[in-house]
Coordinates of C-alpha atoms and ligand atoms in Angstrom, one line a residue:
M1 CA 0.0 0.0 0.0
S2 CA 1.4 3.4 -0.9
N3 CA 2.8 5.8 1.6
T4 CA 0.8 8.9 1.0
A5 CA 2.0 11.2 3.8
T6 CA 5.2 12.2 5.3
L7 CA 4.8 12.7 9.0
A8 CA 6.0 15.9 10.5
T9 CA 8.0 14.0 13.0
L10 CA 10.1 12.7 10.1
S11 CA 10.5 16.1 8.5
G12 CA 11.4 17.6 11.8
S13 CA 8.9 20.5 11.5
D14 CA 6.6 21.8 14.3
P15 CA 4.1 19.1 14.8
A16 CA 1.4 21.6 15.7
A17 CA 1.6 23.2 12.3
D18 CA 1.7 19.9 10.4
P19 CA -1.1 19.9 7.9
N20 CA -1.2 16.1 8.0
W21 CA -1.6 15.8 11.8
W22 CA -5.0 14.1 11.5
R23 CA -4.0 11.3 9.1
Q24 CA -2.8 8.9 11.9
A25 CA -4.1 10.7 14.9
S26 CA -5.7 9.0 17.9
V27 CA -8.8 11.0 18.7
Y28 CA -10.5 10.8 22.0
Q29 CA -14.2 11.6 22.1
I30 CA -15.5 13.5 25.1
Y31 CA -19.2 13.6 25.8
P32 CA -19.0 16.7 27.8
R33 CA -22.0 16.3 30.0
S34 CA -20.6 13.0 31.3
F35 CA -16.9 13.6 31.6
S36 CA -16.1 15.7 34.6
D37 CA -18.3 18.1 36.6
S38 CA -16.5 21.0 38.1
N39 CA -19.5 22.7 39.9
G40 CA -21.4 19.8 41.4
D41 CA -24.6 20.4 39.4
G42 CA -24.5 16.8 38.1
L43 CA -23.6 17.7 34.5
G44 CA -20.1 17.6 33.2
D45 CA -18.7 21.0 32.0
L46 CA -15.8 22.7 30.2
K47 CA -13.9 23.6 33.3
G48 CA -14.2 19.9 34.2
I49 CA -12.5 19.0 31.0
T50 CA -9.8 21.6 31.5
A51 CA -9.0 20.1 34.9
K52 CA -8.5 16.8 33.3
V53 CA -6.1 17.9 30.6
P54 CA -3.1 16.3 32.5
Y55 CA -5.1 13.0 32.4
L56 CA -5.6 13.3 28.6
K57 CA -2.0 14.2 28.1
D58 CA -0.9 11.1 30.1
L59 CA -3.2 9.0 28.0
G60 CA -1.2 9.9 24.9
I61 CA -4.0 10.9 22.6
D62 CA -3.4 13.4 19.7
A63 CA -6.8 15.1 19.7
V64 CA -10.1 15.5 21.5
W65 CA -13.4 15.4 19.7
L66 CA -15.9 17.3 21.8
S67 CA -19.6 16.3 21.4
P68 CA -21.9 19.3 21.3
F69 CA -21.4 21.9 24.1
Y70 CA -23.8 24.5 22.6
P71 CA -26.9 25.9 24.4
S72 CA -29.5 23.1 24.3
A73 CA -32.5 21.8 26.1
L74 CA -30.9 18.4 25.8
A75 CA -33.8 16.8 24.0
D76 CA -31.1 14.8 22.2
G77 CA -28.1 15.1 24.4
G78 CA -27.0 18.4 22.9
Y79 CA -27.5 17.5 19.3
D80 CA -30.5 19.8 19.5
V81 CA -28.6 23.1 19.2
D82 CA -30.2 26.4 20.2
D83 CA -27.3 28.6 19.1
Y84 CA -24.3 27.4 17.1
R85 CA -21.9 30.1 18.2
D86 CA -22.1 29.9 22.0
V87 CA -21.5 27.6 25.0
D88 CA -24.4 26.1 27.0
P89 CA -24.4 28.1 30.2
K90 CA -24.9 24.8 32.0
L91 CA -21.4 23.9 30.7
G92 CA -19.6 27.2 31.0
T93 CA -18.9 30.3 28.9
L94 CA -16.9 31.1 25.8
A95 CA -14.1 32.2 28.1
D96 CA -14.1 28.7 29.6
F97 CA -14.0 27.3 26.1
D98 CA -11.0 29.4 25.3
A99 CA -9.3 28.3 28.5
M100 CA -10.0 24.7 27.7
S101 CA -8.7 25.1 24.2
A102 CA -5.5 26.8 25.4
A103 CA -4.9 24.1 28.0
L104 CA -5.4 21.3 25.4
H105 CA -3.1 23.0 22.9
A106 CA -0.4 23.6 25.5
A107 CA -0.5 19.9 26.2
G108 CA -0.1 19.2 22.4
I109 CA -3.7 18.0 22.0
K110 CA -5.8 19.2 19.0
L111 CA -9.5 20.1 19.4
I112 CA -12.3 18.9 17.2
A113 CA -15.7 20.4 17.6
D114 CA -18.9 18.6 16.7
I115 CA -21.1 20.6 14.2
V116 CA -24.7 19.7 13.7
P117 CA -25.9 21.2 10.4
N118 CA -28.8 19.0 9.5
H119 CA -31.2 20.3 12.1
S120 CA -31.3 23.1 14.7
S121 CA -33.3 22.7 17.9
N122 CA -36.9 23.9 18.1
R123 CA -35.7 26.6 20.5
H124 CA -33.4 28.1 17.9
E125 CA -34.4 31.7 17.1
W126 CA -34.9 30.8 13.5
F127 CA -37.5 28.1 14.4
Q128 CA -39.2 30.4 16.9
E129 CA -39.5 33.0 14.1
A130 CA -40.8 30.4 11.7
L131 CA -43.6 29.4 14.2
A132 CA -44.5 33.1 14.7
S133 CA -44.6 33.8 10.9
P134 CA -47.2 32.9 8.3
R135 CA -47.2 30.1 5.7
G136 CA -44.9 30.8 2.8
S137 CA -42.8 33.3 4.8
A138 CA -39.1 33.6 4.5
A139 CA -38.8 32.4 8.1
R140 CA -40.6 29.2 7.3
E141 CA -38.3 28.7 4.2
R142 CA -35.4 28.1 6.5
Y143 CA -37.0 24.8 7.5
I144 CA -39.1 22.2 5.7
F145 CA -42.7 23.1 6.2
R146 CA -45.6 21.5 4.2
D147 CA -49.4 21.5 4.3
G148 CA -50.8 18.3 5.5
K149 CA -53.0 16.0 3.4
G150 CA -56.7 15.2 4.1
E151 CA -59.6 17.5 4.2
N152 CA -58.2 19.7 7.0
G153 CA -54.5 19.1 6.5
E154 CA -54.7 16.6 9.4
I155 CA -52.6 13.9 7.7
P156 CA -48.8 14.3 7.6
P157 CA -47.3 15.0 4.1
S158 CA -45.8 11.5 4.0
D159 CA -45.7 8.4 6.1
W160 CA -41.9 8.7 6.8
E161 CA -40.6 7.7 10.1
S162 CA -38.0 9.5 12.3
V163 CA -34.7 7.7 12.9
F164 CA -35.7 7.7 16.6
G165 CA -39.1 6.2 15.9
G166 CA -42.5 7.7 15.4
P167 CA -43.5 10.1 12.5
A168 CA -40.9 12.3 10.8
W169 CA -43.5 15.2 10.6
E170 CA -44.9 17.3 13.4
R171 CA -47.9 19.6 13.1
I172 CA -47.7 23.1 14.4
T173 CA -50.3 25.5 15.7
E174 CA -50.4 28.6 13.5
P175 CA -50.0 32.1 15.1
D176 CA -53.8 32.5 15.0
G177 CA -54.3 29.4 17.1
T178 CA -55.6 27.1 14.3
P179 CA -54.0 23.7 13.6
G180 CA -51.4 24.4 10.9
Q181 CA -48.6 23.1 8.7
W182 CA -46.2 20.2 9.4
Y183 CA -42.4 20.4 9.6
M184 CA -40.0 17.6 8.9
H185 CA -37.7 16.2 11.5
I186 CA -35.6 13.1 10.6
F187 CA -34.7 12.9 14.3
A188 CA -36.6 14.1 17.3
K189 CA -39.4 16.6 17.0
E190 CA -37.2 19.0 18.9
Q191 CA -34.8 18.8 15.9
P192 CA -36.5 20.4 12.9
D193 CA -34.5 19.8 9.7
L194 CA -33.0 22.9 8.1
N195 CA -33.6 23.8 4.5
W196 CA -30.1 23.6 2.9
S197 CA -31.3 25.1 -0.4
S198 CA -31.4 28.4 1.4
R199 CA -28.3 30.5 0.8
E200 CA -28.8 32.2 4.1
I201 CA -28.4 28.8 6.0
R202 CA -25.3 28.0 3.9
D203 CA -23.7 31.4 4.7
D204 CA -24.6 31.2 8.3
F205 CA -22.8 27.8 8.7
L206 CA -19.7 29.2 6.9
K207 CA -19.8 31.9 9.6
T208 CA -20.0 29.3 12.3
L209 CA -17.1 27.3 10.9
R210 CA -15.0 30.5 10.9
F211 CA -16.2 31.4 14.4
W212 CA -14.8 28.3 15.9
S213 CA -11.8 28.1 13.6
D214 CA -10.8 31.6 14.7
R215 CA -11.1 30.4 18.3
G216 CA -8.6 27.7 17.7
V217 CA -10.7 24.7 16.8
D218 CA -8.5 22.4 14.7
G219 CA -11.2 20.4 13.0
F220 CA -14.9 19.4 12.9
R221 CA -16.9 16.3 13.2
V222 CA -19.9 16.7 11.0
D223 CA -23.1 15.3 12.4
V224 CA -25.4 13.4 9.9
A225 CA -23.3 14.8 7.1
H226 CA -25.3 12.8 4.5
A227 CA -28.7 14.3 5.1
L228 CA -28.4 18.0 4.4
T229 CA -29.7 18.3 0.9
K230 CA -33.2 17.1 0.1
D231 CA -35.4 16.7 -2.9
L232 CA -38.9 16.9 -1.7
T233 CA -40.6 17.3 -5.0
E234 CA -44.3 16.2 -4.8
P235 CA -45.6 13.5 -4.8
L236 CA -43.5 12.2 -1.9
L237 CA -42.9 8.5 -2.2
S238 CA -44.1 6.3 0.7
K239 CA -41.7 4.7 3.0
V240 CA -42.3 1.3 1.4
E241 CA -41.6 2.8 -2.1
L242 CA -38.4 4.3 -0.8
N243 CA -37.2 1.1 0.8
P244 CA -38.8 -1.7 -1.1
A245 CA -36.5 -4.3 0.2
G246 CA -36.8 -3.0 3.7
T247 CA -33.2 -1.8 3.7
G248 CA -32.1 1.0 5.9
A249 CA -31.2 4.5 4.7
D250 CA -27.7 3.4 3.8
G251 CA -29.0 0.7 1.5
H252 CA -29.3 3.3 -1.3
D253 CA -26.2 3.5 -3.4
D254 CA -27.2 5.8 -6.3
G255 CA -28.1 9.1 -4.6
S256 CA -31.8 8.7 -5.5
H257 CA -33.2 8.8 -1.9
P258 CA -35.0 12.1 -1.2
F259 CA -32.9 13.0 1.8
W260 CA -30.1 10.5 2.5
D261 CA -26.8 10.8 0.7
R262 CA -27.8 12.9 -2.3
D263 CA -25.1 13.9 -4.7
E264 CA -25.7 17.7 -4.3
V265 CA -24.7 17.5 -0.6
H266 CA -21.0 17.6 -1.7
E267 CA -21.5 21.1 -3.2
I268 CA -21.8 22.3 0.4
Y269 CA -18.6 20.6 1.5
V270 CA -16.7 22.1 -1.4
E271 CA -17.6 25.5 0.1
W272 CA -16.7 24.3 3.6
R273 CA -13.3 23.1 2.3
E274 CA -12.6 26.6 1.0
V275 CA -13.1 27.9 4.5
F276 CA -11.0 25.2 6.1
N277 CA -8.2 26.0 3.7
E278 CA -8.2 29.7 4.8
Y279 CA -6.4 28.5 7.9
N280 CA -2.9 27.2 8.6
P281 CA -2.8 24.4 9.1
P282 CA -6.1 23.8 7.2
R283 CA -9.0 22.9 9.5
T284 CA -9.9 19.2 9.2
A285 CA -13.3 17.5 9.1
V286 CA -14.7 14.0 9.5
A287 CA -18.1 13.1 8.2
E288 CA -20.6 11.1 10.2
A289 CA -22.2 9.5 7.1
W290 CA -24.0 6.2 7.4
V291 CA -23.9 5.6 3.7
H292 CA -23.4 2.7 1.3
A293 CA -19.7 1.8 1.5
S294 CA -19.3 2.6 -2.2
R295 CA -20.2 6.2 -1.6
R296 CA -18.2 7.0 1.5
A297 CA -15.1 8.2 -0.4
R298 CA -17.1 11.2 -1.7
Y299 CA -17.3 12.5 1.8
A300 CA -13.6 11.8 2.5
S301 CA -12.4 13.6 -0.6
P302 CA -9.7 16.2 -0.1
Q303 CA -12.0 18.6 -2.0
G304 CA -14.7 17.9 0.5
L305 CA -14.6 17.1 4.2
G306 CA -11.3 15.1 3.9
Q307 CA -12.3 12.1 6.1
A308 CA -15.4 10.0 6.8
F309 CA -16.1 7.7 9.6
N310 CA -15.9 4.0 8.6
F311 CA -18.2 2.1 11.0
D312 CA -17.4 -1.2 9.4
L313 CA -15.4 -2.7 12.3
L314 CA -17.9 -1.3 14.8
Q315 CA -20.6 -3.3 13.0
A316 CA -18.6 -6.4 12.5
D317 CA -18.5 -9.5 14.7
F318 CA -15.3 -10.4 16.5
N319 CA -14.1 -12.5 13.6
A320 CA -10.7 -12.6 11.9
E321 CA -11.9 -13.0 8.4
E322 CA -14.5 -10.2 8.7
F323 CA -11.9 -7.9 10.2
R324 CA -9.3 -8.7 7.5
E325 CA -11.8 -8.0 4.7
I326 CA -12.9 -4.7 6.2
I327 CA -9.3 -3.5 6.8
T328 CA -8.1 -4.4 3.3
R329 CA -11.0 -2.8 1.6
N330 CA -10.9 0.4 3.7
L331 CA -7.2 0.9 3.3
A332 CA -7.5 0.5 -0.4
E333 CA -10.4 3.0 -0.5
A334 CA -8.5 5.5 1.6
T335 CA -5.5 5.3 -0.8
E336 CA -7.8 5.9 -3.7
S337 CA -9.6 8.9 -2.2
G338 CA -6.4 10.5 -0.8
A339 CA -7.9 10.4 2.7
S340 CA -6.7 8.2 5.5
S341 CA -8.9 5.6 7.0
T342 CA -10.8 6.0 10.2
W343 CA -11.4 3.3 12.8
V344 CA -13.9 3.2 15.7
F345 CA -15.4 0.6 18.0
S346 CA -17.3 2.8 20.4
N347 CA -19.0 6.1 20.5
H348 CA -21.9 7.9 22.2
D349 CA -24.5 6.2 19.9
V350 CA -23.7 2.5 20.3
V351 CA -23.4 -0.2 23.0
R352 CA -19.8 -0.1 24.3
H353 CA -17.6 -2.7 22.6
A354 CA -16.5 -4.3 25.9
T355 CA -20.1 -5.2 26.3
R356 CA -21.0 -6.1 22.7
Y357 CA -18.2 -8.6 22.6
G358 CA -19.4 -10.2 25.8
L359 CA -22.8 -10.9 24.3
P360 CA -23.8 -13.9 22.2
Q361 CA -23.7 -13.6 18.4
G362 CA -20.5 -11.9 17.9
G363 CA -20.7 -8.3 19.1
G364 CA -21.7 -6.2 16.1
R365 CA -23.2 -2.7 16.4
H366 CA -26.0 -3.5 18.7
A367 CA -25.1 -7.1 19.2
K368 CA -28.0 -8.6 17.4
G369 CA -30.2 -11.1 19.1
Q370 CA -32.0 -13.9 17.3
D371 CA -35.1 -11.8 16.9
G372 CA -33.0 -9.3 14.9
K373 CA -33.4 -6.7 17.7
G374 CA -30.4 -5.3 19.5
W375 CA -29.7 -7.4 22.7
L376 CA -29.0 -4.4 24.8
L377 CA -31.2 -2.0 23.1
A378 CA -34.0 -4.5 23.8
G379 CA -32.7 -4.9 27.4
A380 CA -30.2 -7.8 27.4
P381 CA -30.7 -10.5 30.1
A382 CA -27.7 -10.0 32.3
E383 CA -27.0 -13.7 32.4
E384 CA -26.2 -13.6 28.7
L385 CA -23.3 -11.2 29.2
D386 CA -19.8 -12.5 29.8
V387 CA -18.0 -9.4 31.1
E388 CA -14.5 -10.9 31.2
L389 CA -14.7 -12.2 27.7
G390 CA -16.1 -8.9 26.4
L391 CA -13.3 -6.9 27.9
R392 CA -10.7 -9.3 26.8
R393 CA -11.9 -9.2 23.2
A394 CA -12.4 -5.4 23.4
R395 CA -8.7 -4.9 24.4
A396 CA -7.6 -7.3 21.6
A397 CA -9.6 -5.5 19.0
T398 CA -8.4 -2.1 20.2
L399 CA -4.8 -3.1 20.1
L400 CA -5.3 -4.3 16.6
M401 CA -7.0 -1.0 15.7
L402 CA -4.2 1.1 17.1
A403 CA -1.8 -0.8 14.9
L404 CA -3.7 0.2 11.7
P405 CA -2.8 3.1 9.4
G406 CA -5.3 5.9 9.7
S407 CA -6.9 7.7 12.6
A408 CA -8.3 5.8 15.6
Y409 CA -11.3 7.2 17.4
L410 CA -11.7 6.3 21.1
Y411 CA -14.7 7.0 23.2
Q412 CA -14.3 8.2 26.8
G413 CA -14.3 5.4 29.3
E414 CA -13.2 2.7 26.9
E415 CA -9.7 3.2 28.3
L416 CA -11.0 2.1 31.6
G417 CA -12.7 -1.0 30.1
L418 CA -16.1 0.4 31.0
Q419 CA -19.1 -1.7 30.3
E420 CA -22.5 -0.5 29.1
V421 CA -24.9 0.3 31.9
A422 CA -28.1 -1.6 31.2
E423 CA -29.7 -1.0 34.6
I424 CA -30.9 2.6 34.2
P425 CA -34.5 3.0 35.6
D426 CA -37.0 4.2 33.0
A427 CA -37.7 7.3 35.0
Q428 CA -34.1 8.4 34.6
R429 CA -33.6 7.7 30.9
Q430 CA -32.9 10.7 28.6
D431 CA -32.5 9.3 25.1
P432 CA -35.4 10.2 22.7
T433 CA -34.9 6.8 21.2
F434 CA -36.2 5.3 24.4
F435 CA -39.3 7.6 24.5
R436 CA -40.2 7.2 20.9
N437 CA -39.9 3.4 21.0
K438 CA -41.5 2.5 24.2
G439 CA -40.8 -1.1 25.2
V440 CA -38.7 -1.8 22.1
E441 CA -35.4 0.0 22.5
I442 CA -33.8 1.2 25.7
G443 CA -31.7 3.7 23.8
R444 CA -28.2 5.1 24.2
D445 CA -28.0 6.3 27.8
G446 CA -26.1 3.2 28.8
C447 CA -22.8 4.4 27.2
R448 CA -23.3 8.0 28.4
V449 CA -23.2 7.4 32.1
P450 CA -20.7 9.8 33.8
L451 CA -17.1 8.5 34.2
P452 CA -15.9 7.1 37.5
W453 CA -12.7 8.9 38.5
Q454 CA -12.6 7.7 42.1
T455 CA -13.5 4.3 43.6
E456 CA -15.9 5.8 46.0
G457 CA -17.6 9.1 47.1
T458 CA -20.2 11.2 45.5
S459 CA -20.6 10.2 41.9
F460 CA -17.3 8.4 42.0
G461 CA -15.4 11.6 41.7
F462 CA -17.3 12.8 38.6
G463 CA -18.4 15.8 40.6
D464 CA -19.7 16.9 44.0
G465 CA -23.3 16.2 43.1
A466 CA -25.4 13.3 42.0
A467 CA -24.5 12.4 38.3
H468 CA -27.2 13.2 35.8
L469 CA -27.4 9.5 34.8
P470 CA -27.1 7.0 37.7
Q471 CA -23.8 5.2 38.0
P472 CA -24.0 1.6 39.2
A473 CA -22.0 0.3 42.2
W474 CA -19.8 -1.7 39.9
F475 CA -18.4 1.5 38.4
S476 CA -16.0 1.6 41.3
R477 CA -13.9 -1.3 39.8
Y478 CA -13.4 0.7 36.6
A479 CA -12.5 4.0 38.2
V480 CA -9.4 5.9 37.1
A481 CA -8.1 5.7 40.6
A482 CA -8.5 1.9 40.6
E483 CA -6.5 1.5 37.5
D484 CA -3.9 4.3 37.6
G485 CA -0.4 2.9 38.0
V486 CA -1.8 -0.7 38.2
E487 CA 0.1 -3.1 36.0
G488 CA -2.2 -4.9 33.6
S489 CA -5.1 -2.5 34.1
T490 CA -7.0 -1.4 31.0
L491 CA -5.9 2.2 31.6
E492 CA -2.2 1.3 31.7
F493 CA -2.7 -0.9 28.7
Y494 CA -4.2 2.1 26.7
R495 CA -1.4 4.4 27.8
R496 CA 1.3 2.0 26.8
A497 CA -0.3 1.3 23.4
L498 CA -1.0 4.9 22.6
K499 CA 2.6 6.0 23.5
L500 CA 4.1 3.2 21.4
R501 CA 1.8 4.0 18.5
R502 CA 3.1 7.5 18.4
E503 CA 6.7 6.3 18.3
L504 CA 6.1 3.5 15.8
Q505 CA 4.0 5.0 13.1
T506 CA 6.3 6.4 10.5
S507 CA 4.3 5.7 7.4
E508 CA 0.9 4.5 6.3
E509 CA 1.9 1.2 4.9
L510 CA 0.7 -2.2 6.0
D511 CA 1.6 -5.7 4.8
W512 CA -0.3 -8.8 5.6
L513 CA 1.8 -11.8 6.7
D514 CA 0.9 -15.4 6.7
S515 CA -0.4 -16.3 10.2
G516 CA -0.8 -20.0 9.7
S517 CA -4.3 -19.9 11.0
A518 CA -7.7 -18.7 9.9
D519 CA -8.4 -17.3 13.4
V520 CA -5.2 -15.2 13.5
L521 CA -4.4 -12.0 11.7
R522 CA -0.8 -11.0 11.3
F523 CA 0.6 -7.9 9.6
S524 CA 3.7 -5.7 9.7
R525 CA 4.2 -1.9 9.5
P526 CA 7.5 -0.3 8.4
G527 CA 10.2 -0.2 11.1
G528 CA 10.0 -3.9 11.9
W529 CA 6.8 -3.6 13.8
Q530 CA 4.4 -6.5 13.7
T531 CA 0.9 -7.2 15.0
V532 CA -0.6 -10.6 15.7
A533 CA -4.2 -10.9 16.7
N534 CA -5.7 -14.2 17.8
F535 CA -9.5 -14.2 17.4
G536 CA -9.8 -17.8 18.3
D537 CA -10.1 -19.5 21.7
E538 CA -6.9 -21.6 21.4
P539 CA -3.4 -20.3 22.0
V540 CA -1.1 -20.0 19.1
E541 CA 2.7 -19.7 18.9
L542 CA 4.0 -16.1 18.8
P543 CA 6.5 -15.3 16.1
A544 CA 10.0 -14.5 17.2
G545 CA 10.7 -11.0 18.4
E546 CA 10.5 -8.6 21.4
V547 CA 6.9 -8.2 22.6
L548 CA 6.2 -4.5 22.9
V549 CA 2.7 -4.7 24.3
S550 CA -0.1 -7.2 24.5
S551 CA -3.8 -6.8 25.2
G552 CA -3.7 -9.5 27.9
P553 CA -1.2 -11.8 29.7
L554 CA 0.9 -14.0 27.4
D555 CA 1.6 -17.6 28.2
G556 CA 5.4 -18.0 27.6
G557 CA 5.9 -18.1 23.9
L558 CA 2.2 -18.5 23.3
L559 CA -0.5 -15.9 22.4
P560 CA -3.7 -16.9 24.2
G561 CA -7.1 -16.8 22.5
N562 CA -8.8 -13.4 22.2
T563 CA -5.5 -11.6 22.6
T564 CA -3.4 -9.3 20.4
A565 CA 0.3 -8.5 20.7
W566 CA 2.8 -6.1 19.0
L567 CA 6.3 -7.3 18.4
R568 CA 9.5 -5.9 17.0
Ligands
LIG1 C1 -25.8 11.7 15.1 C2 -25.3 11.8 16.5 C3 -26.4 11.3 17.4 C4 -27.6 12.2 17.3 C5 -28.0 12.3 15.8 C6 -28.9 13.5 15.6 O1 -26.1 10.4 14.7 O2 -24.1 11.0 16.7 O3 -26.0 11.2 18.8 O4 -28.7 11.7 18.0 O5 -26.9 12.5 15.0 O6 -28.2 14.7 15.7

């Protein structure tokens, strides 16, 4: 595979100014409300993050990706944004943001902000203005309003369903008090979709990109990057006509869907790229685009966002053959598009991988049960979960991921080996997925429970007040304080692997080696660095060489099952 980038470390230039810093970065996702709470109100905040910069520096990551921190009613954990150019007062101020950014940069850590362009919140001033304005007004044109069908407009314009369940249209009351038009929301009803054919919307987002770039943000994670442009020419097709085979949104591979992954969306990102390139080094972006694999490269194009999330490993079972196919295909795609690959096992939307891998049936995105429903999303019976095996496999998978060319995205808490929290009482759940799918899905709160920093005390050291989502007693075992300095702990394992990764990655090449077993993957990277990952249950012989790090204990010259090792 070709070596497309020369790392700054090789050329000896200032790493902070390296335009390629993102290509092989390890990026740590912070879900700010659940990371560290400095004022005891139960919600994590920006000052809390600043206080933990030494921890982030010790961990050895290259960048932090911050999930939304903007003013929000938290109808969808902050992905319902009231104001794109401010900080939620519950989380701090713009001055706190600047202090956090300065502290991260002083520690050599880049900052990636999450930008949510597909929808605003229903509290955004634009939406409030639209509600107060008449049909057909310019204010309504910023969103997607339609008259309903039926004699009195009482039937929604189409039968489309929201991603979170329930209808994708909500009826408003007109300013004169009569039942009125409907607006489209692909997600929660508190997240009205913006109309991206409006020049005003486009310009305003360019302003937002500059606003944060000027404040030192190094890159952007683009939420639902594949939904912005829409063709809602009447008649609107029914959901069955849109998805005849019952495939999901990403089943379409030709840009013909009225709102997912249309070709025109890239015109927006070409404009964004021009803004990114006004800065030195250019600002980076990564698309969250759940699209057909054949169309991902368009988002990752250097003329567009530059990188796109590849969720293939996240959705795969813990299986050598599946992993190998995904790695080979994605590295080839990245070479072709000029991007670098992205890898991820956990984020704020999916069941933590230490838990997925401990559930029956392999451990894909939601760890599918026999009924096709997510085990945990449907409420996994605790006795089905093998916590030890899950963590063992998660560590093995992570060490393999950290050996791959491209950027590795880590989610807060995985460095502690944290498991998903299944036991959140209904009354304390927050995710709209739970409320819109009563009795079917329990939603994503289980991976968003505030981190345990201490083994005991109020909210395990998260803050001085009760955490906004309840932490189970077993969190104590995974606390930072329980693992810090402890040989063999997941935290020390992550620290060692991340430090080594920085030293060892000199190019973006990878060569597969014969492993002698279908259950074992083996590859080398330049510099005499080798990775061996045993997906099976039986031990295999380790190749000769010095073991640099392993995901679990070794057995003499043997690599036990569900274990990965790096050798030189
Ligand atoms: C993305 C986010 C998710 C959010 C949704 C709507 O998928 O990752 O958390 O709910 O977009 O903004």
